Amino acid sequence: DGCEIYASCEPCPMCLGAIYWARIDMLYYAGTQDDAAKADFDDSVIYQEFCLPKEKRQLPSTQMMRKDAVKVFDEWIKKENKIRY
C-alpha cells in the first residue's frame, strides 16, 4: 500500500503489466508514448494488438494443452498458503 513509481517515460506494455500486477498506487512519468516512438521505441502496434481478437492479431497463436493448464490453476486454487494477486 502507498507505493509509487517514477519513470522517464510512459511504460511499455510489459512494464505497465508489471506495474499493474505489483498493485502500484500511482505512476508518475515524464515522456509520452509519442516521445518514445520518435526515438524508435514505438509500442503502438502492441497496444493496438491487445484490442484485437486473437485471430486478427499479427502474431499467430493457437491454444494447446488446456486440460493440463487448468489442472495447474486448480492446484493453485486449492493451495492454502498462496499469496493472492
Short mmCIF file of C-alpha atoms in Angstrom, two decimals:
data_model
loop_
_atom_site.label_atom_id
_atom_site.label_comp_id
_atom_site.label_asym_id
_atom_site.label_seq_id
_atom_site.Cartn_x
_atom_site.Cartn_y
_atom_site.Cartn_z
CA ASP A 1 0.00 0.00 0.00
CA GLY A 2 1.11 3.50 -0.79
CA CYS A 3 3.72 2.56 -3.40
CA GLU A 4 4.52 4.96 -6.20
CA ILE A 5 6.72 4.55 -9.25
CA TYR A 6 8.57 7.18 -11.24
CA ALA A 7 9.53 6.58 -14.87
CA SER A 8 11.33 8.55 -17.53
CA CYS A 9 8.52 7.76 -19.97
CA GLU A 10 5.10 6.15 -20.17
CA PRO A 11 5.78 2.46 -19.51
CA CYS A 12 5.98 -0.04 -22.33
CA PRO A 13 3.29 -2.75 -22.36
CA MET A 14 5.48 -5.23 -20.46
CA CYS A 15 6.42 -2.74 -17.74
CA LEU A 16 2.86 -1.47 -17.48
CA GLY A 17 1.66 -5.03 -16.93
CA ALA A 18 4.23 -5.49 -14.16
CA ILE A 19 3.12 -2.22 -12.56
CA TYR A 20 -0.50 -3.40 -12.51
CA TRP A 21 0.48 -6.82 -11.10
CA ALA A 22 2.51 -5.10 -8.37
CA ARG A 23 -0.56 -3.05 -7.42
CA ILE A 24 1.37 0.23 -7.55
CA ASP A 25 -0.85 3.07 -6.32
CA MET A 26 0.49 5.88 -8.50
CA LEU A 27 2.57 6.18 -11.65
CA TYR A 28 4.50 9.35 -12.48
CA TYR A 29 6.14 9.62 -15.88
CA ALA A 30 7.90 12.26 -17.96
CA GLY A 31 7.92 11.37 -21.68
CA THR A 32 4.90 10.18 -23.63
CA GLN A 33 4.38 7.17 -25.90
CA ASP A 34 4.78 9.56 -28.84
CA ASP A 35 8.11 10.80 -27.48
CA ALA A 36 9.31 7.21 -27.20
CA ALA A 37 8.11 6.40 -30.72
CA LYS A 38 10.12 9.30 -32.13
CA ALA A 39 13.22 7.69 -30.59
CA ASP A 40 12.36 4.33 -32.25
CA PHE A 41 10.73 2.85 -29.12
CA ASP A 42 7.31 2.56 -30.76
CA ASP A 43 4.98 0.23 -28.88
CA SER A 44 1.80 1.46 -30.56
CA VAL A 45 1.39 -1.76 -32.56
CA ILE A 46 1.44 -3.79 -29.36
CA TYR A 47 -1.20 -1.60 -27.72
CA GLN A 48 -3.36 -1.89 -30.86
CA GLU A 49 -2.92 -5.67 -30.97
CA PHE A 50 -4.24 -6.01 -27.39
CA CYS A 51 -7.60 -4.69 -28.57
CA LEU A 52 -7.95 -7.14 -31.46
CA PRO A 53 -9.44 -10.63 -31.34
CA LYS A 54 -6.69 -13.27 -31.32
CA GLU A 55 -7.45 -14.37 -34.87
CA LYS A 56 -6.85 -10.83 -36.21
CA ARG A 57 -3.50 -10.23 -34.49
CA GLN A 58 -0.24 -10.17 -36.43
CA LEU A 59 1.24 -12.89 -34.23
CA PRO A 60 -0.43 -16.23 -34.99
CA SER A 61 -1.30 -18.23 -31.91
CA THR A 62 -3.08 -21.44 -31.07
CA GLN A 63 -4.28 -22.89 -27.82
CA MET A 64 -2.97 -26.26 -26.70
CA MET A 65 -2.84 -28.45 -23.58
CA ARG A 66 -5.71 -26.59 -21.89
CA LYS A 67 -6.64 -29.55 -19.68
CA ASP A 68 -3.10 -29.62 -18.28
CA ALA A 69 -3.12 -25.86 -17.76
CA VAL A 70 -6.44 -25.99 -15.93
CA LYS A 71 -5.03 -28.66 -13.59
CA VAL A 72 -2.27 -26.25 -12.58
CA PHE A 73 -4.80 -23.50 -11.90
CA ASP A 74 -6.95 -25.93 -9.91
CA GLU A 75 -3.94 -26.78 -7.73
CA TRP A 76 -3.31 -23.08 -7.20
CA ILE A 77 -6.94 -22.54 -6.18
CA LYS A 78 -6.64 -25.34 -3.58
CA LYS A 79 -3.33 -24.05 -2.20
CA GLU A 80 -3.82 -22.67 1.29
CA ASN A 81 -0.61 -20.68 1.75
CA LYS A 82 -0.69 -18.76 -1.53
CA ILE A 83 -0.21 -15.04 -1.99
CA ARG A 84 -3.32 -13.71 -3.72
CA TYR A 85 -2.88 -11.28 -6.58
#
